[in-house]
Amino acid sequence: MEAPPVTVMPITSGTINMMEYLLQGSVLDLALESLLHRLRGLCDNMEPETFTDHELVYLLKGQQGNPFILRARRSLSHPTAPWHLRYLGQPEVGDKSRHALVRNCVDVAASHSLPDFLNEMGFRMDHEFVTSGHIFRKGAMKVVVCSVSRVLVPGNTENTERMSLSHLVELSVLAPAGQDTMSEDMRSFAEQLKPLIHLEKIDPSKQRH
Amino acid sequence: MGVTCVCQVPVAEGKSVQQTVDILHKKLEQLGALKQGSFWVDCETYQSTGNAGGQPSKLLYVMHNSEVPLSCMALFEGGPCLTADTNFDVLMVKLKSHFQNAKGHKVECRGSRYRYCDFLIKVGTVTMSSSARGISVEVEYCPCVVPGDCWNLMREFIQSFLGSNVPELPTVFAAKPEGLFAPADCVDTMTQYLELFNKLRKSQIPGSNINFSYLTPNRATGGLSGRLVEATVPFARSKKNPSFGLLFHVATVGGRKDGPSCCLLFSRGANESPAAAQSRSNESSGVWARF
C-alpha cells in the first residue's frame, strides 16, 4: 500500500554515550566547615545549594551474569520534582594514567510512578539510603558534599541513622566519551583542595566485601 | 492537555487508505479547520527475556508522541505507566539483554494536524512493517480536563466529520468515574493509541498484498504470495511467542483464482527465519486437522 515504510532508526534522541568522570573522598565532620569554606571560595559564585535525597538501588537478575543495577533517586526537599533514574556502567579499565574513574552513565528524569514501574519490569529494591548535603559547581564540574544515612525502617525516610561521622565528597563531570582532558581539570581542582581532602580514583567494584 | 479521544476510522468502501484520509482532510477543511503541520506517534515493543518466577513474560511498550517530543512513555498493558525523558530510549538499549526489541512490531502513526477553534484533530495512517494497517483520528478538546463535562460536545463535533463512525467514550475515562484527566502528561492519550495499535496489529486489511506460507500438515512451503480476500480474527497468539499469530484466511494464491479457496495462512515476522516458521507449522498441524 502507499504508506511510507516504518522508519528503522537507531536512537535519535537522548544523550547516547555520556561518561561520568569521578573522584571521591571523605572528610570528617570536624573538618566539614573548613572544606565548605574552601569550596565556596573556589567554586562558581552561586547561591549555596543544599539537598536531601532518598536513593533506592534496584537490581534486575537475569538468567546469567551480573544483575543489572539502576538507581532511583527522589528529592525529599522538593517532593513534586521528577524522580531521577540512573544507570552506571562498569568503570573503564583503559588508561591507567588517567586521573579519574570513567564510567558510562545514563540519566533519566521520570514520573512518580517509577518504583511501581521498575517492580513491574522485574526489578527488586536491594537497598536504600538518604543523602543530605551541599552541592557546588565549577564550570562543568560538580562537587557534592553529603552525609549518608541508612534507612532503618524500609520506605520510612524519617527514621534514619548516620552511616559514619564523616561526609562523602564527590567531584564529577558528565561529558561525551573520549574527553580525557576533563580528568586533567579535575585533577588540578582536586590539588587545590589538598590537604583538606584527598580526592582519589576509587574503583567501586574493588570495594565489595 | 485537554480531553483526548483516539478512534479508528474504517477504510471507505472501494477506497484506499490514502483516499479515505484525503476525504477526511477535505471534510475537515470544509468545516473550517486549519491545517497546522503534521504529527507522529510511534510504539516500540519490548519483550522480557528473563522468566522470573515462572510468570509469562510481559510486553513493554515504549511510545513517543510529537506533541511532547522530549518525552517518552513506557507502558505495560493494563499496568503502570511511566513518563520519562528520551534518555529512557538509551536505557532500553542498555537493557537489551533483559528486554528484547521486537523490531518487526514497530508501529507508527503519521499524518496531519488540524485546529478547529478549541479542538485539535489529528488524522493519521497507522503503519506496521511498511504496510498501512488503518486510519486513526485523534480529537482533543483543549479547554477542559474533565471527560464527563465535555464528552457530549466532543461526540457532536466528531459526528460532524465522521458521521456514523462516532466512537464510544474511551475506556480509559470510563474506568475513572469522577477522576480528572491527567493534564500534565499524555498517558491517557497514549493508552488509547496503544489499544488501537494492538487492535490493528491483530487484523489484516482486505485487499492488501501479503506474503505467506501455505501450510500442509508438518510442512511449510515459503515464498508464495497472494491477494487477501477476506481476513478473519487471528487465532490467539501463542504465549510462548507473542510475535507469532496464526490467521485463517480465504485467499487466492499467487493470482490463481481456481486454486484452493481456503487456506491456512500465517503471517511471519520480518525477522523470523524460515526454520522457525517450519517449526511453527508443525505446531499448527493440530489446527489444520479441523478443516
mmCIF file with all atom_site columns, N, CA and C in Angstrom, chain A residues 2-7 11 13-16 60 62 68 70 85 87 104 106-111 113-114 116-117 120-121, chain B residues 16 18 58 60 74 76 80-91 93-95 98-99 106 108 127-130 132:
data_model
loop_
_atom_site.group_PDB
_atom_site.id
_atom_site.type_symbol
_atom_site.label_atom_id
_atom_site.label_alt_id
_atom_site.label_comp_id
_atom_site.label_asym_id
_atom_site.label_entity_id
_atom_site.label_seq_id
_atom_site.pdbx_PDB_ins_code
_atom_site.Cartn_x
_atom_site.Cartn_y
_atom_site.Cartn_z
_atom_site.occupancy
_atom_site.B_iso_or_equiv
_atom_site.pdbx_formal_charge
_atom_site.auth_seq_id
_atom_site.auth_comp_id
_atom_site.auth_asym_id
_atom_site.auth_atom_id
_atom_site.pdbx_PDB_model_num
ATOM 1   N N  . GLU A 1 2   ? 0.247  2.391   -0.039 1.00 0.00 ? 2   GLU A N  1
ATOM 2   C CA . GLU A 1 2   ? 1.008  3.592   -0.343 1.00 0.00 ? 2   GLU A CA 1
ATOM 3   C C  . GLU A 1 2   ? 1.623  4.282   0.876  1.00 0.00 ? 2   GLU A C  1
ATOM 4   N N  . ALA A 1 3   ? 1.522  3.632   1.996  1.00 0.00 ? 3   ALA A N  1
ATOM 5   C CA . ALA A 1 3   ? 2.055  4.282   3.191  1.00 0.00 ? 3   ALA A CA 1
ATOM 6   C C  . ALA A 1 3   ? 3.578  4.268   3.176  1.00 0.00 ? 3   ALA A C  1
ATOM 7   N N  . PRO A 1 4   ? 4.177  5.276   3.788  1.00 0.00 ? 4   PRO A N  1
ATOM 8   C CA . PRO A 1 4   ? 5.637  5.266   3.863  1.00 0.00 ? 4   PRO A CA 1
ATOM 9   C C  . PRO A 1 4   ? 6.093  4.128   4.770  1.00 0.00 ? 4   PRO A C  1
ATOM 10  N N  . PRO A 1 5   ? 7.268  3.590   4.511  1.00 0.00 ? 5   PRO A N  1
ATOM 11  C CA . PRO A 1 5   ? 7.722  2.486   5.355  1.00 0.00 ? 5   PRO A CA 1
ATOM 12  C C  . PRO A 1 5   ? 7.992  2.951   6.777  1.00 0.00 ? 5   PRO A C  1
ATOM 13  N N  . VAL A 1 6   ? 7.903  2.025   7.683  1.00 0.00 ? 6   VAL A N  1
ATOM 14  C CA . VAL A 1 6   ? 8.214  2.344   9.079  1.00 0.00 ? 6   VAL A CA 1
ATOM 15  C C  . VAL A 1 6   ? 9.695  2.695   9.163  1.00 0.00 ? 6   VAL A C  1
ATOM 16  N N  . THR A 1 7   ? 9.996  3.798   9.790  1.00 0.00 ? 7   THR A N  1
ATOM 17  C CA . THR A 1 7   ? 11.392 4.199   9.859  1.00 0.00 ? 7   THR A CA 1
ATOM 18  C C  . THR A 1 7   ? 12.143 3.264   10.786 1.00 0.00 ? 7   THR A C  1
ATOM 19  N N  . ILE A 1 11  ? 18.509 5.013   17.967 1.00 0.00 ? 11  ILE A N  1
ATOM 20  C CA . ILE A 1 11  ? 18.045 6.039   18.897 1.00 0.00 ? 11  ILE A CA 1
ATOM 21  C C  . ILE A 1 11  ? 18.451 7.410   18.365 1.00 0.00 ? 11  ILE A C  1
ATOM 22  N N  . SER A 1 13  ? 17.187 10.312  19.822 1.00 0.00 ? 13  SER A N  1
ATOM 23  C CA . SER A 1 13  ? 17.097 11.336  20.845 1.00 0.00 ? 13  SER A CA 1
ATOM 24  C C  . SER A 1 13  ? 17.844 10.869  22.077 1.00 0.00 ? 13  SER A C  1
ATOM 25  N N  . GLY A 1 14  ? 17.984 11.773  23.000 1.00 0.00 ? 14  GLY A N  1
ATOM 26  C CA . GLY A 1 14  ? 18.694 11.412  24.209 1.00 0.00 ? 14  GLY A CA 1
ATOM 27  C C  . GLY A 1 14  ? 20.192 11.563  23.999 1.00 0.00 ? 14  GLY A C  1
ATOM 28  N N  . THR A 1 15  ? 20.905 11.470  25.089 1.00 0.00 ? 15  THR A N  1
ATOM 29  C CA . THR A 1 15  ? 22.345 11.626  25.008 1.00 0.00 ? 15  THR A CA 1
ATOM 30  C C  . THR A 1 15  ? 22.940 10.237  25.023 1.00 0.00 ? 15  THR A C  1
ATOM 31  N N  . ILE A 1 16  ? 23.607 9.881   23.949 1.00 0.00 ? 16  ILE A N  1
ATOM 32  C CA . ILE A 1 16  ? 23.927 8.487   23.780 1.00 0.00 ? 16  ILE A CA 1
ATOM 33  C C  . ILE A 1 16  ? 25.093 8.017   24.625 1.00 0.00 ? 16  ILE A C  1
ATOM 34  N N  . LEU A 1 60  ? 18.040 -6.079  38.765 1.00 0.00 ? 60  LEU A N  1
ATOM 35  C CA . LEU A 1 60  ? 17.279 -6.974  37.892 1.00 0.00 ? 60  LEU A CA 1
ATOM 36  C C  . LEU A 1 60  ? 18.163 -8.181  37.643 1.00 0.00 ? 60  LEU A C  1
ATOM 37  N N  . GLY A 1 62  ? 19.083 -11.555 35.908 1.00 0.00 ? 62  GLY A N  1
ATOM 38  C CA . GLY A 1 62  ? 18.803 -12.335 34.708 1.00 0.00 ? 62  GLY A CA 1
ATOM 39  C C  . GLY A 1 62  ? 19.149 -13.788 34.936 1.00 0.00 ? 62  GLY A C  1
ATOM 40  N N  . PHE A 1 68  ? 21.531 -6.422  36.743 1.00 0.00 ? 68  PHE A N  1
ATOM 41  C CA . PHE A 1 68  ? 21.516 -5.087  36.148 1.00 0.00 ? 68  PHE A CA 1
ATOM 42  C C  . PHE A 1 68  ? 21.095 -4.113  37.251 1.00 0.00 ? 68  PHE A C  1
ATOM 43  N N  . LEU A 1 70  ? 20.070 -0.344  38.709 1.00 0.00 ? 70  LEU A N  1
ATOM 44  C CA . LEU A 1 70  ? 19.571 1.007   38.434 1.00 0.00 ? 70  LEU A CA 1
ATOM 45  C C  . LEU A 1 70  ? 19.386 1.727   39.759 1.00 0.00 ? 70  LEU A C  1
ATOM 46  N N  . LEU A 1 85  ? 16.408 8.665   37.515 1.00 0.00 ? 85  LEU A N  1
ATOM 47  C CA . LEU A 1 85  ? 16.804 7.272   37.346 1.00 0.00 ? 85  LEU A CA 1
ATOM 48  C C  . LEU A 1 85  ? 18.185 7.261   36.715 1.00 0.00 ? 85  LEU A C  1
ATOM 49  N N  . TYR A 1 87  ? 21.612 4.949   35.365 1.00 0.00 ? 87  TYR A N  1
ATOM 50  C CA . TYR A 1 87  ? 22.353 3.720   35.075 1.00 0.00 ? 87  TYR A CA 1
ATOM 51  C C  . TYR A 1 87  ? 23.831 4.057   35.088 1.00 0.00 ? 87  TYR A C  1
ATOM 52  N N  . ASN A 1 104 ? 30.318 4.725   32.035 1.00 0.00 ? 104 ASN A N  1
ATOM 53  C CA . ASN A 1 104 ? 29.162 5.112   31.239 1.00 0.00 ? 104 ASN A CA 1
ATOM 54  C C  . ASN A 1 104 ? 28.019 5.499   32.177 1.00 0.00 ? 104 ASN A C  1
ATOM 55  N N  . VAL A 1 106 ? 23.808 6.927   32.243 1.00 0.00 ? 106 VAL A N  1
ATOM 56  C CA . VAL A 1 106 ? 22.567 7.356   31.592 1.00 0.00 ? 106 VAL A CA 1
ATOM 57  C C  . VAL A 1 106 ? 21.651 7.938   32.665 1.00 0.00 ? 106 VAL A C  1
ATOM 58  N N  . ASP A 1 107 ? 21.294 9.197   32.506 1.00 0.00 ? 107 ASP A N  1
ATOM 59  C CA . ASP A 1 107 ? 20.409 9.861   33.455 1.00 0.00 ? 107 ASP A CA 1
ATOM 60  C C  . ASP A 1 107 ? 19.043 10.032  32.826 1.00 0.00 ? 107 ASP A C  1
ATOM 61  N N  . VAL A 1 108 ? 18.026 9.628   33.532 1.00 0.00 ? 108 VAL A N  1
ATOM 62  C CA . VAL A 1 108 ? 16.660 9.755   33.013 1.00 0.00 ? 108 VAL A CA 1
ATOM 63  C C  . VAL A 1 108 ? 15.799 10.451  34.065 1.00 0.00 ? 108 VAL A C  1
ATOM 64  N N  . ALA A 1 109 ? 15.082 11.475  33.648 1.00 0.00 ? 109 ALA A N  1
ATOM 65  C CA . ALA A 1 109 ? 14.094 12.068  34.543 1.00 0.00 ? 109 ALA A CA 1
ATOM 66  C C  . ALA A 1 109 ? 12.805 11.278  34.348 1.00 0.00 ? 109 ALA A C  1
ATOM 67  N N  . ALA A 1 110 ? 12.138 10.943  35.432 1.00 0.00 ? 110 ALA A N  1
ATOM 68  C CA . ALA A 1 110 ? 10.967 10.080  35.289 1.00 0.00 ? 110 ALA A CA 1
ATOM 69  C C  . ALA A 1 110 ? 9.836  10.526  36.215 1.00 0.00 ? 110 ALA A C  1
ATOM 70  N N  . SER A 1 111 ? 8.647  10.058  35.897 1.00 0.00 ? 111 SER A N  1
ATOM 71  C CA . SER A 1 111 ? 7.478  10.429  36.697 1.00 0.00 ? 111 SER A CA 1
ATOM 72  C C  . SER A 1 111 ? 7.462  9.649   38.013 1.00 0.00 ? 111 SER A C  1
ATOM 73  N N  . SER A 1 113 ? 5.641  7.438   39.119 1.00 0.00 ? 113 SER A N  1
ATOM 74  C CA . SER A 1 113 ? 5.261  6.027   39.086 1.00 0.00 ? 113 SER A CA 1
ATOM 75  C C  . SER A 1 113 ? 6.484  5.118   38.960 1.00 0.00 ? 113 SER A C  1
ATOM 76  N N  . LEU A 1 114 ? 7.674  5.710   38.999 1.00 0.00 ? 114 LEU A N  1
ATOM 77  C CA . LEU A 1 114 ? 8.908  4.946   38.769 1.00 0.00 ? 114 LEU A CA 1
ATOM 78  C C  . LEU A 1 114 ? 9.052  3.674   39.624 1.00 0.00 ? 114 LEU A C  1
ATOM 79  N N  . ASP A 1 116 ? 6.833  1.713   41.069 1.00 0.00 ? 116 ASP A N  1
ATOM 80  C CA . ASP A 1 116 ? 5.870  0.701   40.603 1.00 0.00 ? 116 ASP A CA 1
ATOM 81  C C  . ASP A 1 116 ? 6.294  0.140   39.259 1.00 0.00 ? 116 ASP A C  1
ATOM 82  N N  . PHE A 1 117 ? 6.757  1.045   38.409 1.00 0.00 ? 117 PHE A N  1
ATOM 83  C CA . PHE A 1 117 ? 7.125  0.631   37.062 1.00 0.00 ? 117 PHE A CA 1
ATOM 84  C C  . PHE A 1 117 ? 8.336  -0.300  37.082 1.00 0.00 ? 117 PHE A C  1
ATOM 85  N N  . GLU A 1 120 ? 7.299  -3.693  38.103 1.00 0.00 ? 120 GLU A N  1
ATOM 86  C CA . GLU A 1 120 ? 6.621  -4.395  37.012 1.00 0.00 ? 120 GLU A CA 1
ATOM 87  C C  . GLU A 1 120 ? 7.638  -4.924  36.001 1.00 0.00 ? 120 GLU A C  1
ATOM 88  N N  . MET A 1 121 ? 8.730  -4.184  35.838 1.00 0.00 ? 121 MET A N  1
ATOM 89  C CA . MET A 1 121 ? 9.766  -4.620  34.901 1.00 0.00 ? 121 MET A CA 1
ATOM 90  C C  . MET A 1 121 ? 10.541 -5.814  35.437 1.00 0.00 ? 121 MET A C  1
ATOM 91  N N  . SER B 2 16  ? -8.864 3.463   -1.090 1.00 0.00 ? 16  SER B N  1
ATOM 92  C CA . SER B 2 16  ? -7.649 3.040   -0.409 1.00 0.00 ? 16  SER B CA 1
ATOM 93  C C  . SER B 2 16  ? -7.522 3.834   0.898  1.00 0.00 ? 16  SER B C  1
ATOM 94  N N  . GLN B 2 18  ? -5.170 5.940   1.673  1.00 0.00 ? 18  GLN B N  1
ATOM 95  C CA . GLN B 2 18  ? -4.828 7.331   1.379  1.00 0.00 ? 18  GLN B CA 1
ATOM 96  C C  . GLN B 2 18  ? -6.049 8.118   0.907  1.00 0.00 ? 18  GLN B C  1
ATOM 97  N N  . LYS B 2 58  ? 6.040  -10.379 30.098 1.00 0.00 ? 58  LYS B N  1
ATOM 98  C CA . LYS B 2 58  ? 5.141  -9.283  29.758 1.00 0.00 ? 58  LYS B CA 1
ATOM 99  C C  . LYS B 2 58  ? 5.722  -8.476  28.612 1.00 0.00 ? 58  LYS B C  1
ATOM 100 N N  . LEU B 2 60  ? 6.497  -4.863  27.084 1.00 0.00 ? 60  LEU B N  1
ATOM 101 C CA . LEU B 2 60  ? 6.696  -3.479  27.500 1.00 0.00 ? 60  LEU B CA 1
ATOM 102 C C  . LEU B 2 60  ? 6.632  -2.611  26.241 1.00 0.00 ? 60  LEU B C  1
ATOM 103 N N  . ALA B 2 74  ? 6.473  4.861   28.712 1.00 0.00 ? 74  ALA B N  1
ATOM 104 C CA . ALA B 2 74  ? 6.656  3.414   28.756 1.00 0.00 ? 74  ALA B CA 1
ATOM 105 C C  . ALA B 2 74  ? 5.445  2.817   29.460 1.00 0.00 ? 74  ALA B C  1
ATOM 106 N N  . PHE B 2 76  ? 2.976  -0.818  30.388 1.00 0.00 ? 76  PHE B N  1
ATOM 107 C CA . PHE B 2 76  ? 2.626  -2.230  30.360 1.00 0.00 ? 76  PHE B CA 1
ATOM 108 C C  . PHE B 2 76  ? 1.127  -2.253  30.105 1.00 0.00 ? 76  PHE B C  1
ATOM 109 N N  . PRO B 2 80  ? 1.271  -0.322  35.201 1.00 0.00 ? 80  PRO B N  1
ATOM 110 C CA . PRO B 2 80  ? 1.745  1.035   35.447 1.00 0.00 ? 80  PRO B CA 1
ATOM 111 C C  . PRO B 2 80  ? 2.342  1.669   34.189 1.00 0.00 ? 80  PRO B C  1
ATOM 112 N N  . CYS B 2 81  ? 2.364  2.968   34.203 1.00 0.00 ? 81  CYS B N  1
ATOM 113 C CA . CYS B 2 81  ? 2.852  3.714   33.060 1.00 0.00 ? 81  CYS B CA 1
ATOM 114 C C  . CYS B 2 81  ? 3.871  4.732   33.542 1.00 0.00 ? 81  CYS B C  1
ATOM 115 N N  . LEU B 2 82  ? 4.941  4.862   32.807 1.00 0.00 ? 82  LEU B N  1
ATOM 116 C CA . LEU B 2 82  ? 6.000  5.773   33.212 1.00 0.00 ? 82  LEU B CA 1
ATOM 117 C C  . LEU B 2 82  ? 6.179  6.854   32.154 1.00 0.00 ? 82  LEU B C  1
ATOM 118 N N  . THR B 2 83  ? 6.269  8.096   32.599 1.00 0.00 ? 83  THR B N  1
ATOM 119 C CA . THR B 2 83  ? 6.635  9.170   31.686 1.00 0.00 ? 83  THR B CA 1
ATOM 120 C C  . THR B 2 83  ? 8.071  9.536   32.006 1.00 0.00 ? 83  THR B C  1
ATOM 121 N N  . ALA B 2 84  ? 8.913  9.541   31.000 1.00 0.00 ? 84  ALA B N  1
ATOM 122 C CA . ALA B 2 84  ? 10.324 9.825   31.246 1.00 0.00 ? 84  ALA B CA 1
ATOM 123 C C  . ALA B 2 84  ? 10.844 10.717  30.125 1.00 0.00 ? 84  ALA B C  1
ATOM 124 N N  . ASP B 2 85  ? 12.090 11.164  30.244 1.00 0.00 ? 85  ASP B N  1
ATOM 125 C CA . ASP B 2 85  ? 12.660 11.898  29.120 1.00 0.00 ? 85  ASP B CA 1
ATOM 126 C C  . ASP B 2 85  ? 13.237 10.891  28.120 1.00 0.00 ? 85  ASP B C  1
ATOM 127 N N  . THR B 2 86  ? 13.712 11.417  26.989 1.00 0.00 ? 86  THR B N  1
ATOM 128 C CA . THR B 2 86  ? 14.071 10.498  25.899 1.00 0.00 ? 86  THR B CA 1
ATOM 129 C C  . THR B 2 86  ? 15.308 9.667   26.202 1.00 0.00 ? 86  THR B C  1
ATOM 130 N N  . ASN B 2 87  ? 16.008 9.973   27.296 1.00 0.00 ? 87  ASN B N  1
ATOM 131 C CA . ASN B 2 87  ? 17.123 9.117   27.679 1.00 0.00 ? 87  ASN B CA 1
ATOM 132 C C  . ASN B 2 87  ? 16.651 7.712   28.046 1.00 0.00 ? 87  ASN B C  1
ATOM 133 N N  . PHE B 2 88  ? 15.350 7.577   28.269 1.00 0.00 ? 88  PHE B N  1
ATOM 134 C CA . PHE B 2 88  ? 14.824 6.246   28.575 1.00 0.00 ? 88  PHE B CA 1
ATOM 135 C C  . PHE B 2 88  ? 15.080 5.293   27.405 1.00 0.00 ? 88  PHE B C  1
ATOM 136 N N  . ASP B 2 89  ? 15.066 5.839   26.174 1.00 0.00 ? 89  ASP B N  1
ATOM 137 C CA . ASP B 2 89  ? 15.378 5.020   24.996 1.00 0.00 ? 89  ASP B CA 1
ATOM 138 C C  . ASP B 2 89  ? 16.801 4.477   25.074 1.00 0.00 ? 89  ASP B C  1
ATOM 139 N N  . VAL B 2 90  ? 17.704 5.322   25.555 1.00 0.00 ? 90  VAL B N  1
ATOM 140 C CA . VAL B 2 90  ? 19.099 4.899   25.690 1.00 0.00 ? 90  VAL B CA 1
ATOM 141 C C  . VAL B 2 90  ? 19.197 3.793   26.743 1.00 0.00 ? 90  VAL B C  1
ATOM 142 N N  . LEU B 2 91  ? 18.418 3.962   27.804 1.00 0.00 ? 91  LEU B N  1
ATOM 143 C CA . LEU B 2 91  ? 18.406 2.964   28.871 1.00 0.00 ? 91  LEU B CA 1
ATOM 144 C C  . LEU B 2 91  ? 17.911 1.613   28.343 1.00 0.00 ? 91  LEU B C  1
ATOM 145 N N  . VAL B 2 93  ? 18.372 0.475   25.455 1.00 0.00 ? 93  VAL B N  1
ATOM 146 C CA . VAL B 2 93  ? 19.483 -0.138  24.719 1.00 0.00 ? 93  VAL B CA 1
ATOM 147 C C  . VAL B 2 93  ? 20.396 -0.868  25.703 1.00 0.00 ? 93  VAL B C  1
ATOM 148 N N  . LYS B 2 94  ? 20.650 -0.230  26.844 1.00 0.00 ? 94  LYS B N  1
ATOM 149 C CA . LYS B 2 94  ? 21.491 -0.855  27.872 1.00 0.00 ? 94  LYS B CA 1
ATOM 150 C C  . LYS B 2 94  ? 20.833 -2.126  28.413 1.00 0.00 ? 94  LYS B C  1
ATOM 151 N N  . LEU B 2 95  ? 19.509 -2.125  28.420 1.00 0.00 ? 95  LEU B N  1
ATOM 152 C CA . LEU B 2 95  ? 18.762 -3.245  28.995 1.00 0.00 ? 95  LEU B CA 1
ATOM 153 C C  . LEU B 2 95  ? 18.496 -4.362  27.987 1.00 0.00 ? 95  LEU B C  1
ATOM 154 N N  . HIS B 2 98  ? 17.985 -7.941  28.815 1.00 0.00 ? 98  HIS B N  1
ATOM 155 C CA . HIS B 2 98  ? 16.808 -8.302  29.607 1.00 0.00 ? 98  HIS B CA 1
ATOM 156 C C  . HIS B 2 98  ? 15.501 -8.021  28.876 1.00 0.00 ? 98  HIS B C  1
ATOM 157 N N  . PHE B 2 99  ? 15.538 -7.009  27.998 1.00 0.00 ? 99  PHE B N  1
ATOM 158 C CA . PHE B 2 99  ? 14.330 -6.668  27.238 1.00 0.00 ? 99  PHE B CA 1
ATOM 159 C C  . PHE B 2 99  ? 14.694 -6.570  25.764 1.00 0.00 ? 99  PHE B C  1
ATOM 160 N N  . LYS B 2 106 ? 7.303  -2.680  15.366 1.00 0.00 ? 106 LYS B N  1
ATOM 161 C CA . LYS B 2 106 ? 7.221  -1.222  15.498 1.00 0.00 ? 106 LYS B CA 1
ATOM 162 C C  . LYS B 2 106 ? 5.997  -0.697  14.748 1.00 0.00 ? 106 LYS B C  1
ATOM 163 N N  . GLU B 2 108 ? 3.847  2.815   13.671 1.00 0.00 ? 108 GLU B N  1
ATOM 164 C CA . GLU B 2 108 ? 3.934  4.262   13.558 1.00 0.00 ? 108 GLU B CA 1
ATOM 165 C C  . GLU B 2 108 ? 2.619  4.809   13.072 1.00 0.00 ? 108 GLU B C  1
ATOM 166 N N  . THR B 2 127 ? 0.974  2.582   10.400 1.00 0.00 ? 127 THR B N  1
ATOM 167 C CA . THR B 2 127 ? 1.836  1.745   9.579  1.00 0.00 ? 127 THR B CA 1
ATOM 168 C C  . THR B 2 127 ? 2.546  0.717   10.436 1.00 0.00 ? 127 THR B C  1
ATOM 169 N N  . MET B 2 128 ? 2.616  -0.484  9.907  1.00 0.00 ? 128 MET B N  1
ATOM 170 C CA . MET B 2 128 ? 3.286  -1.562  10.627 1.00 0.00 ? 128 MET B CA 1
ATOM 171 C C  . MET B 2 128 ? 4.125  -2.313  9.597  1.00 0.00 ? 128 MET B C  1
ATOM 172 N N  . SER B 2 129 ? 5.361  -2.499  9.851  1.00 0.00 ? 129 SER B N  1
ATOM 173 C CA . SER B 2 129 ? 6.304  -3.096  8.898  1.00 0.00 ? 129 SER B CA 1
ATOM 174 C C  . SER B 2 129 ? 5.940  -2.752  7.447  1.00 0.00 ? 129 SER B C  1
ATOM 175 N N  . SER B 2 130 ? 5.975  -1.489  7.148  1.00 0.00 ? 130 SER B N  1
ATOM 176 C CA . SER B 2 130 ? 5.778  -0.863  5.836  1.00 0.00 ? 130 SER B CA 1
ATOM 177 C C  . SER B 2 130 ? 4.433  -1.159  5.165  1.00 0.00 ? 130 SER B C  1
ATOM 178 N N  . ALA B 2 132 ? 0.282  -0.152  5.426  1.00 0.00 ? 132 ALA B N  1
ATOM 179 C CA . ALA B 2 132 ? -0.706 0.665   6.131  1.00 0.00 ? 132 ALA B CA 1
ATOM 180 C C  . ALA B 2 132 ? -1.756 -0.268  6.706  1.00 0.00 ? 132 ALA B C  1
#
